[in-house]
Coordinates of C-alpha atoms and ligand atoms in Angstrom, one line a residue:
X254 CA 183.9 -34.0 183.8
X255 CA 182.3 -35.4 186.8
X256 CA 179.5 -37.0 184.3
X257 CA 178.8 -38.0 181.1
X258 CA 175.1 -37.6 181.2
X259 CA 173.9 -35.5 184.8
X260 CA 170.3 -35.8 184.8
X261 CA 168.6 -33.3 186.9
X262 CA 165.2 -34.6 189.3
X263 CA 165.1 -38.2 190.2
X264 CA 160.9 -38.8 189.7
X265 CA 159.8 -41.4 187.1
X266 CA 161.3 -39.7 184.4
X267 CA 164.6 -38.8 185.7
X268 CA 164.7 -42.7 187.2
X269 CA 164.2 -43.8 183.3
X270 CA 166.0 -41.2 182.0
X271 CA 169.2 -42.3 184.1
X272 CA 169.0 -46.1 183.6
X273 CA 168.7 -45.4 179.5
X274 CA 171.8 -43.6 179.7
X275 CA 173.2 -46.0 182.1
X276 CA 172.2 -49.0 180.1
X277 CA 174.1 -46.9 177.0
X278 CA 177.2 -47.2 179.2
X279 CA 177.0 -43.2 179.8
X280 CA 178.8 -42.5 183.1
X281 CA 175.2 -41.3 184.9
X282 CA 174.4 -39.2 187.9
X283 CA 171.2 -38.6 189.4
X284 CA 171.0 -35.5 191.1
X285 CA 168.0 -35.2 193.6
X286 CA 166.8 -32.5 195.8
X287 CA 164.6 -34.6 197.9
X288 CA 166.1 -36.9 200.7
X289 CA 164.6 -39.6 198.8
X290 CA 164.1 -40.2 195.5
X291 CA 160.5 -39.8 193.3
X292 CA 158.0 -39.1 196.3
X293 CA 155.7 -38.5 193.7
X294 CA 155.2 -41.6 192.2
X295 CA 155.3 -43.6 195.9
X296 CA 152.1 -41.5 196.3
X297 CA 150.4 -42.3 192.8
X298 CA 147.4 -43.8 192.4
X299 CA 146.5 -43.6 196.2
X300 CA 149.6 -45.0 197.1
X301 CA 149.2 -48.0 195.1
X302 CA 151.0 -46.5 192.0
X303 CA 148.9 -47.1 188.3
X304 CA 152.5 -48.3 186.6
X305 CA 150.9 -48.7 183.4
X306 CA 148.6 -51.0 181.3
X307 CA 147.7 -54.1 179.1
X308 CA 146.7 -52.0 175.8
X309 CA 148.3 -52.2 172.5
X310 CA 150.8 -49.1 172.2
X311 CA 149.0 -47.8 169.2
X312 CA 145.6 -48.2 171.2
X313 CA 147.1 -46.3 173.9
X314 CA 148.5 -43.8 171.6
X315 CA 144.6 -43.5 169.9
X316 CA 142.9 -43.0 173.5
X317 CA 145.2 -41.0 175.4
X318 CA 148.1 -39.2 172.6
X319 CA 147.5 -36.1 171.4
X320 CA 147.3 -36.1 167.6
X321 CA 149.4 -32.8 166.9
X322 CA 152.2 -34.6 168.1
X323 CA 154.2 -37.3 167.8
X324 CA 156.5 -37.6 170.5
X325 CA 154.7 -40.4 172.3
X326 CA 154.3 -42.9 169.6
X327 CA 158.3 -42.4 169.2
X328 CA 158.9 -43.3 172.8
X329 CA 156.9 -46.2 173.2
X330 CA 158.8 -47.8 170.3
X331 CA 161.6 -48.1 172.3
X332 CA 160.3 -48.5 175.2
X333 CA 156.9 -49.6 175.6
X334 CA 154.2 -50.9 178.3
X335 CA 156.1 -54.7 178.4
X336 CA 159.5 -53.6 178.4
X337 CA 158.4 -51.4 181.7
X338 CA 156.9 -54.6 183.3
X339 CA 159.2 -56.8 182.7
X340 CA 161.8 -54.2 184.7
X341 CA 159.4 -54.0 187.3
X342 CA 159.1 -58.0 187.5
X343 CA 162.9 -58.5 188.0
X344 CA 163.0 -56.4 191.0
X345 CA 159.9 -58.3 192.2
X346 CA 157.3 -55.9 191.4
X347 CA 154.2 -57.0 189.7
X348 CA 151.0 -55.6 188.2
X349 CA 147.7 -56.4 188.8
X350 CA 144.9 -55.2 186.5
X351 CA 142.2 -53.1 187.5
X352 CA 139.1 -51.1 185.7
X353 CA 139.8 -52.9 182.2
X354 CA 143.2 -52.0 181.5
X355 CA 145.3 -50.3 184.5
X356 CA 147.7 -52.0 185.9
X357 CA 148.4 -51.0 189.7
X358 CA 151.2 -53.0 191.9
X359 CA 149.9 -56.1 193.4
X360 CA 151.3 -55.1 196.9
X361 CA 149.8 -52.3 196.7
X362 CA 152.6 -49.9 197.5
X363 CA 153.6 -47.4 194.8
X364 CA 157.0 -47.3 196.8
X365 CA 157.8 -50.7 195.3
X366 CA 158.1 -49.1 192.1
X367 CA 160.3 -46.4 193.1
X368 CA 162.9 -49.0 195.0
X369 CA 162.8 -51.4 191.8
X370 CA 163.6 -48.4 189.5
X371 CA 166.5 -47.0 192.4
X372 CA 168.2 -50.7 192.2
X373 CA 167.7 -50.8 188.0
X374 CA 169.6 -47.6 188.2
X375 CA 172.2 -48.2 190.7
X376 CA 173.0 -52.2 189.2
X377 CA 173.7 -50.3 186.1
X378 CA 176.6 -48.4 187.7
X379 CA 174.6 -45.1 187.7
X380 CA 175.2 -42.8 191.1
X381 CA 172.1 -41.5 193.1
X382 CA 173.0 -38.4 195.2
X383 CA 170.0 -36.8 197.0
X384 CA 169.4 -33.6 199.1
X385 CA 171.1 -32.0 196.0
X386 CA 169.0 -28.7 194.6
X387 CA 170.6 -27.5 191.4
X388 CA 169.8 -24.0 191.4
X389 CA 171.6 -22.9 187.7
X390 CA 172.3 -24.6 184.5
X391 CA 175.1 -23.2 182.2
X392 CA 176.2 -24.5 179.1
X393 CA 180.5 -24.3 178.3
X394 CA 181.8 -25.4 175.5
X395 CA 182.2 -29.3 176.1
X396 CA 179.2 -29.6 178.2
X397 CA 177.3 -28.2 181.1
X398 CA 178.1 -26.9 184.8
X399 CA 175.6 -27.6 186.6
X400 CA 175.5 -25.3 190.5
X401 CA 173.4 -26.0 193.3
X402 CA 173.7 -26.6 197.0
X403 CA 174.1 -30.0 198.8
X404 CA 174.0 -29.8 203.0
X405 CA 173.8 -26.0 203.4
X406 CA 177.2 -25.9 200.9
X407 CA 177.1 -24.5 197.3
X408 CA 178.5 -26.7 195.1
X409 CA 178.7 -27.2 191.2
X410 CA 179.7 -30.3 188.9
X411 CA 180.0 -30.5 185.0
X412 CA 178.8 -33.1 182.9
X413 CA 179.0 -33.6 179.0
X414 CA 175.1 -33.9 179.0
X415 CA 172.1 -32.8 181.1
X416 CA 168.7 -34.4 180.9
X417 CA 165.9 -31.9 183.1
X418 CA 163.5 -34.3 184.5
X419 CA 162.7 -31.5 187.1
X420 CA 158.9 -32.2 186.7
X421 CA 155.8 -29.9 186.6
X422 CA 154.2 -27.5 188.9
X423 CA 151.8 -29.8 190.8
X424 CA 152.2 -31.5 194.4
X425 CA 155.2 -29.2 195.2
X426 CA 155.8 -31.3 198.4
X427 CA 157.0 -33.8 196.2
X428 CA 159.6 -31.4 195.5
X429 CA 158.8 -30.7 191.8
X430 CA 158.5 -26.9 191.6
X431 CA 159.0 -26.6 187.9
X432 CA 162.7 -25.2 188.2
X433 CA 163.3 -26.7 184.9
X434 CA 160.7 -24.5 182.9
X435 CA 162.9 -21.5 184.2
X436 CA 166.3 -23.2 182.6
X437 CA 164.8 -23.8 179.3
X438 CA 163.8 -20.4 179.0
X439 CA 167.1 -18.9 180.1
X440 CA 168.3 -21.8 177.5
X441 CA 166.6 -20.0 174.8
X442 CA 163.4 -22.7 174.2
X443 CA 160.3 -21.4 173.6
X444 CA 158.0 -22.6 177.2
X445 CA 154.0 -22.9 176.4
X446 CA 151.4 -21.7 178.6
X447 CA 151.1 -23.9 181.3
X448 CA 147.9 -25.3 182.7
X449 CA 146.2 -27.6 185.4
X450 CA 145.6 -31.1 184.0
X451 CA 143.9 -34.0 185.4
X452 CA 142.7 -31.7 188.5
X453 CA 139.7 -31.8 190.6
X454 CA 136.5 -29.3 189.5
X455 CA 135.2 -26.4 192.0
X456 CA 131.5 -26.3 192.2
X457 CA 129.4 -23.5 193.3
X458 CA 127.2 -25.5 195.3
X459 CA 127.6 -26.0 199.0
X460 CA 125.7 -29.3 198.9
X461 CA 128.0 -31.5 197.3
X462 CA 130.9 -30.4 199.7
X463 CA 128.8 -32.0 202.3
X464 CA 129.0 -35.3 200.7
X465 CA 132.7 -35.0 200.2
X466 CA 134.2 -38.9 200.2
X467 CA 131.3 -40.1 198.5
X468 CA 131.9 -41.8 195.0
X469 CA 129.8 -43.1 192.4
X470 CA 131.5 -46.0 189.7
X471 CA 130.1 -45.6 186.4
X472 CA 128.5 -41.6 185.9
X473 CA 128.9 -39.8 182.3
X474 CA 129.7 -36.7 182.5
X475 CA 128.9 -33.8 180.4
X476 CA 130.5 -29.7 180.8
X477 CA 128.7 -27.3 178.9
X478 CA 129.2 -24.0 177.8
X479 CA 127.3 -21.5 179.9
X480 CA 126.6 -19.2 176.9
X481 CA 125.9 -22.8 174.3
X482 CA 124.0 -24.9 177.4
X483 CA 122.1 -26.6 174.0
X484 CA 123.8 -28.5 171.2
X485 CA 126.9 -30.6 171.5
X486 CA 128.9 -30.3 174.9
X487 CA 132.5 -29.5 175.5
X488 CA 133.1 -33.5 176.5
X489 CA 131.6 -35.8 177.2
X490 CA 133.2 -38.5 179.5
X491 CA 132.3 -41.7 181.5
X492 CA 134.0 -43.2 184.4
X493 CA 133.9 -42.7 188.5
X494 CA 133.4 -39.7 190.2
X495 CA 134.4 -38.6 193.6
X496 CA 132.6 -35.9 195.7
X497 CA 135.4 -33.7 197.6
X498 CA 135.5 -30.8 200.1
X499 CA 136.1 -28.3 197.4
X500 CA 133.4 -29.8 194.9
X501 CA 133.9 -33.3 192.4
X502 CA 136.9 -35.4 191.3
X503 CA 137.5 -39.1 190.1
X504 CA 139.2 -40.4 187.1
X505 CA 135.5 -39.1 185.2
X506 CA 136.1 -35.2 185.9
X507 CA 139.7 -35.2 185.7
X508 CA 139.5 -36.2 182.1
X509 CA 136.7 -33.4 182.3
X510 CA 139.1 -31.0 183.4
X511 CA 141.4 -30.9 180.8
X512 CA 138.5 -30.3 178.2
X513 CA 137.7 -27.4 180.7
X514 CA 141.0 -25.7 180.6
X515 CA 141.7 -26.3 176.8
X516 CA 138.8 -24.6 175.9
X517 CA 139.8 -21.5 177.8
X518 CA 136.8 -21.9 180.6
X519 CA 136.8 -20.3 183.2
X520 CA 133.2 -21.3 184.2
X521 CA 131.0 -24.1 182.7
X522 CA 128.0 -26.5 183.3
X523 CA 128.6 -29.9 184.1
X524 CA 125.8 -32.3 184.3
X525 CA 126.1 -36.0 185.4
X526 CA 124.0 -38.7 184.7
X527 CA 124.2 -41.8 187.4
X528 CA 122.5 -44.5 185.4
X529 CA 124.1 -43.7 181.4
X530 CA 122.3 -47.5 181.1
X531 CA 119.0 -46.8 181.9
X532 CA 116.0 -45.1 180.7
X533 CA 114.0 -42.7 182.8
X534 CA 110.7 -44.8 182.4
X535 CA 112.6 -48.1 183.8
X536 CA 114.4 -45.8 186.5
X537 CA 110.9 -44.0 187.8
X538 CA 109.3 -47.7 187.4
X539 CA 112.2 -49.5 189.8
X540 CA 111.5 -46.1 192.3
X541 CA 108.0 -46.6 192.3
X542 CA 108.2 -50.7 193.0
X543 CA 110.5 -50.1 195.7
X544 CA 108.7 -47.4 197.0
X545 CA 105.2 -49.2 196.9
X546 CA 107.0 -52.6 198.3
X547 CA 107.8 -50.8 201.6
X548 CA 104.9 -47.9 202.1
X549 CA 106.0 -47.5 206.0
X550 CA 109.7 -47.2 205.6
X551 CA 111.5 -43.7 205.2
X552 CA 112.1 -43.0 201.2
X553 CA 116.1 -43.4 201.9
X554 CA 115.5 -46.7 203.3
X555 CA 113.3 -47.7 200.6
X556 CA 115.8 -46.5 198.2
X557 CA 118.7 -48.0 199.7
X558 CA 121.6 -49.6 197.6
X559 CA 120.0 -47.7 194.6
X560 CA 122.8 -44.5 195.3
X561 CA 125.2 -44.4 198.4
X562 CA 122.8 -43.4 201.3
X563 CA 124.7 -40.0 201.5
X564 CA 123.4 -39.5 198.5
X565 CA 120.2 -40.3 198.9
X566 CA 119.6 -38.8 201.6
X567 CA 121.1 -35.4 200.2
X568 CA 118.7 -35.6 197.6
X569 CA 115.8 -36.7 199.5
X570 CA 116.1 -33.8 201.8
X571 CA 116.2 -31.3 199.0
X572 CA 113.1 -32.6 197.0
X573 CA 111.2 -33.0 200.0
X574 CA 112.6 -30.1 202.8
X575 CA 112.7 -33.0 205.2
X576 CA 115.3 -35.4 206.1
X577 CA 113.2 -39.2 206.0
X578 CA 109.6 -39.2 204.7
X579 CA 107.5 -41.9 204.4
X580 CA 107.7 -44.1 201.2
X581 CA 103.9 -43.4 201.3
X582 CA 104.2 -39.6 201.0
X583 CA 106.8 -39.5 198.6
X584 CA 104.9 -37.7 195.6
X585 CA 104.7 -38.6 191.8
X586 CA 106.6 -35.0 191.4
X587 CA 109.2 -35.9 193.8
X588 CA 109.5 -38.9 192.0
X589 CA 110.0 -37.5 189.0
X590 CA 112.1 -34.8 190.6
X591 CA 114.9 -38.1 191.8
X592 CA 114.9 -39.9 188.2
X593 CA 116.0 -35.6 187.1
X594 CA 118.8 -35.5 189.6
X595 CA 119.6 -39.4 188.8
X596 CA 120.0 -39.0 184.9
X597 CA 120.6 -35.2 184.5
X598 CA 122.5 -33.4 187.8
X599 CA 123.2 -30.1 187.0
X600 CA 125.9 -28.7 188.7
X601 CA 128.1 -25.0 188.4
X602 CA 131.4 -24.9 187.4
X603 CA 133.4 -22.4 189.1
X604 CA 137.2 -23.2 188.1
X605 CA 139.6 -26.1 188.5
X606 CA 141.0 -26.8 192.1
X607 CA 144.3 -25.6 190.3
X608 CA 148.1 -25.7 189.2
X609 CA 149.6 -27.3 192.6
X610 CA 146.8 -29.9 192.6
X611 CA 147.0 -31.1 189.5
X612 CA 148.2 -34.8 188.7
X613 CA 150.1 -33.7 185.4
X614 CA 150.8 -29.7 184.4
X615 CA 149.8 -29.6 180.8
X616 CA 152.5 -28.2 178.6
X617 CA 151.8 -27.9 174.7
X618 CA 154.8 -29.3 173.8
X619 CA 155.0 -28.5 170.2
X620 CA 156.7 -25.5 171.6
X621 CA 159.6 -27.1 173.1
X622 CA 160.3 -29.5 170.2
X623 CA 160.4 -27.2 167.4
X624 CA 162.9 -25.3 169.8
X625 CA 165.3 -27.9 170.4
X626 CA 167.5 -27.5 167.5
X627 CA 167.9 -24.1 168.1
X628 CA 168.8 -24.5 171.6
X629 CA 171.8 -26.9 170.9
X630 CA 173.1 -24.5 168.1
X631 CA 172.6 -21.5 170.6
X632 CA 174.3 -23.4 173.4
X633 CA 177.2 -24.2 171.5
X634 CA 177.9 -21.7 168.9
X635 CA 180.3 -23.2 166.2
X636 CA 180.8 -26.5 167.6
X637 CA 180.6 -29.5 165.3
X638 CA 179.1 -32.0 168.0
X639 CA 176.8 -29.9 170.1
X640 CA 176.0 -30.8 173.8
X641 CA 172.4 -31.8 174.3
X642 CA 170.2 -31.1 176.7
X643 CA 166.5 -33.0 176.5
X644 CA 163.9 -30.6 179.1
X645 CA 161.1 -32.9 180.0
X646 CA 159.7 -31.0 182.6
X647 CA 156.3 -33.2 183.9
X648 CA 157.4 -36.1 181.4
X649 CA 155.9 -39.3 182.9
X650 CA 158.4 -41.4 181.9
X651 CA 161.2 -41.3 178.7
X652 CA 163.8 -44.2 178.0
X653 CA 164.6 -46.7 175.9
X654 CA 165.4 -50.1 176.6
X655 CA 167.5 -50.7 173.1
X656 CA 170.6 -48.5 173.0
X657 CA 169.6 -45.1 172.6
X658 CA 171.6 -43.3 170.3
X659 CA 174.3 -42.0 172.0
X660 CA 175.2 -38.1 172.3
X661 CA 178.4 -37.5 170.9
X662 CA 181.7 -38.0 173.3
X663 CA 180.2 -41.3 174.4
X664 CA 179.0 -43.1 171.9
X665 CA 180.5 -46.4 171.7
X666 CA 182.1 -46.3 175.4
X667 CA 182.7 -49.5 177.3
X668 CA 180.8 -49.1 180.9
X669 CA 183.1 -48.5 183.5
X670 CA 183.0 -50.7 186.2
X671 CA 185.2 -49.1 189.5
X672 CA 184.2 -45.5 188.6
X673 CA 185.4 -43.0 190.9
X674 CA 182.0 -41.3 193.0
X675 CA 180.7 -37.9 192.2
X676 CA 182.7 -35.1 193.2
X677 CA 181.3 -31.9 193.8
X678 CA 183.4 -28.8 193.2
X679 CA 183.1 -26.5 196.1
X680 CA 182.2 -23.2 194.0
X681 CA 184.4 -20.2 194.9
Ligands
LIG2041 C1 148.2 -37.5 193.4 C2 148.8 -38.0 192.1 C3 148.5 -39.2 191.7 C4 149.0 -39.7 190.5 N1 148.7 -41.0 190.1 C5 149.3 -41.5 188.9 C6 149.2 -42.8 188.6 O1 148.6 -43.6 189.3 N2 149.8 -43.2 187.4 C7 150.5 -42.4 186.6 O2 151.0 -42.8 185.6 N3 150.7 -41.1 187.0 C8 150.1 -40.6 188.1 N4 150.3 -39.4 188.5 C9 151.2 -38.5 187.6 C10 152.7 -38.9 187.9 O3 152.9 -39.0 189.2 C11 153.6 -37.9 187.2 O4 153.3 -37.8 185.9 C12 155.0 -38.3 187.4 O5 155.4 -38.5 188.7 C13 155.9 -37.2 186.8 O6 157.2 -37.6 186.9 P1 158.4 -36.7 186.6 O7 159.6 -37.5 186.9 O8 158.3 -36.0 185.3 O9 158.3 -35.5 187.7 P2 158.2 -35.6 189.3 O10 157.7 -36.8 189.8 O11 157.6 -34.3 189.7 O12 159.8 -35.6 189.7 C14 160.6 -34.5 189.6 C15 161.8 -34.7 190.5 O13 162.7 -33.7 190.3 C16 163.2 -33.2 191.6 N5 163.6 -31.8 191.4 C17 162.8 -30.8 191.0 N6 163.6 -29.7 190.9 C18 164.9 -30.0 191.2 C19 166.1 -29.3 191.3 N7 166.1 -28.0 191.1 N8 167.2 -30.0 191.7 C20 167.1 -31.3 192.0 N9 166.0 -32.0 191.9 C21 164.9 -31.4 191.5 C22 161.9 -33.3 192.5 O14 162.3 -33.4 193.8 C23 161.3 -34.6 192.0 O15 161.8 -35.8 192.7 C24 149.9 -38.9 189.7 C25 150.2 -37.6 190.1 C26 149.7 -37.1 191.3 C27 150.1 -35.8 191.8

């Protein structure tokens, strides 16, 4: 065995996934494709990395879990928000909180995160080898071979257990091209339909594609149904939004999009309303002050700091078919016409911007769970202490910073301190 515990995809979860086993005193290897380890997460949150947050675990398991299933609530009791900080915080990274709960890195480099988790792993004894694809995955009777390629050679190694933190489908520059749904399939779990989560929104108009950059703090967002436009909407959701070259984003659609895609939609309505604080009267009474106050000055100057100019001046344009009228000659039905577009945008939904753009492919992962017990019976037919295998493909992050139970052949083993480095058998 050239491993206890080979875990497959060094990203956030694979990082984790390694130092738990690490931390267990499993002989660990991290085997990487990349040159360098968890690209994706030195790119989240616009570089700056969103780590994770100040709220309860059971308030974060209220707002963001999903109720049919469980698994989340089980893995922040052993490993929750704090115990993730204070790992950060000994390799010098800390948090700084940002829109009510987030916490993003104070340095504002999400790479920070990735080196504090690398030297976690390493201190522990584990062993990081990059520019390693694993290509195959093939259970034997005390473990797993696992073949690949490493510098143009093919090469395979064996390891008791194999944890496939191979991530999703989305940002495949970041070298997560979802081998590992493949391998669980072959492995004999059941794999969900696979979707686009947390992805930006295409619109059918050309208009907002113009604006593309623009963003707007605090809009609520509303998708309809195009064949129920009345009565309740599909979500409703309240946050920033971003305009973008292909149509809208921002934390406020993103968390639109997911609502999109579970409901099957393939086109929808979404409307957005910029002030959810104000009433039309007291919106059409500020544009009528600030319109009177300055009679002589074009409408987008009168208007400005009400909406980003861009904006504005978007909106002006299409109420009035010219680019800066006169405060004066703004009519009552233009008027009227802003405080719609302010509190009731309607704009056409044409699809999501789609799989590869997404921040996080949505699995349904009832699917995989209930399948787990029939994998490890299936993978090891007749024997008494199965190897395991966890598939986590797209898991944000899984560990445990007590001693995780221990698969069987290791439990209870001393870490070894001079342990020989990982060889790779040249496959004939
Ligand atoms: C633009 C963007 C912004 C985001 N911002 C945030 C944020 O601020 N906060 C947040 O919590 N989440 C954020 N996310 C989501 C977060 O980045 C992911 O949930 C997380 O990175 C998933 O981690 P993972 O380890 O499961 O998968 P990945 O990060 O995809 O890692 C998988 C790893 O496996 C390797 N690999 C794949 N196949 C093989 C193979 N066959 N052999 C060897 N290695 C292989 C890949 O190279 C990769 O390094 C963001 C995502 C994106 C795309």
């Amino acid at each position: 065995m050239n491993a206890d515990v080979a875990v497959v995809g060094a990203g956030g979860a694979g990082l984790l996934a390694g130092i738990a086993a690490a931390r267990a005193g499993a002989r660990a290897v991290l085997l990487e494709r990349m040159p360098r380890p968890a690209k994706k997460v030195a790119i989240s949150g616009g570089g700056r990395c969103n780590f994770s947050n100040t709220l309860p675990p059971r308030e974060f398991v209220r707002e963001f879990g999903d109720p049919r299933v469980k698994l989340l609530g089980h893995a922040l009791k052993v490993f929750d928000n704090r115990a993730l900080i204070e790992l950060l915080a000994r390799h010098g990274v800390e948090g700084q909180v940002e829109r009510h709960y987030r916490l993003y890195t104070k340095s504002g480099r999400g790479q920070d995160v990735v080196d504090a988790l690398v030297k976690e792993f390493l201190a522990l004894g584990g062993e990081l080898v990059t520019g390693f694809h694993i290509t195959g995955l093939a259970p034997e009777a005390e473990g797993f071979e696992l073949r690949g390629s490493r510098d143009g050679h093919e090469t395979s190694l064996r390891a008791r257990s194999v944890v496939v933190c191979t991530g999703g489908l989305s940002y495949p520059q970041t070298g997560s091209s979802g081998d590992g749904y493949a391998w669980a399939r072959a492995l004999g779990h059941a794999v969900t339909p696979l979707h686009a989560a947390l992805v930006g929104l295409k619109l059918a108009e050309d208009w907002p594609k113009r604006l593309s950059g623009t963003s707007w703090p605090d809009a609520e967002c509303k998708l309809w149904k195009l064949d129920a436009p009345r009565g309740k909407p599909v979500v409703v959701e309240r946050k920033e939004i971003l305009f973008t070259h292909f149509g809208i984003s921002g934390p406020a659609i993103l968390d639109v999009s997911n609502a999109f895609v579970l409901a099957g939609l393939n086109r929808a309505r979404l409307t957005v309303d910029f002030f959810p604080e104000r009433a039309r009267e007291n919106l059409d009474a500020e544009l009528l002050a600030r319109l009177n106050a300055q009679p002589n000055c074009t409408v987008p100057q009168a208007l400005s700091g009400l909406l980003p100019s861009r904006l504005l001046e978007a909106w002006v344009r299409q109420l009035c078919g010219v680019d800066a009228p006169l405060a004066r000659q703004f009519t009552r039905a233009q008027r009227q016409g802003f405080v719609e577009l302010s509190k009731n945008l309607s704009l056409a939904v044409t699809g999501t911007r789609g799989m590869e753009w997404g921040k996080l492919p949505r699995a349904e992962s009832r699917g995989m769970n209930s399948t787990r017990a029939r994998w490890n019976r299936a993978a090891c037919p007749g024997s008494s202490s199965p190897a395991r295998s966890s598939i986590w493909p797209g898991a944000a992050a899984a560990s445990t910073s007590r001693r995780p139970s221990a698969p069987a052949g290791w439990r209870g083993r001393k870490r070894r301190s001079g342990r020989e480095a990982l060889s790779t058998v040249p496959r004939k």
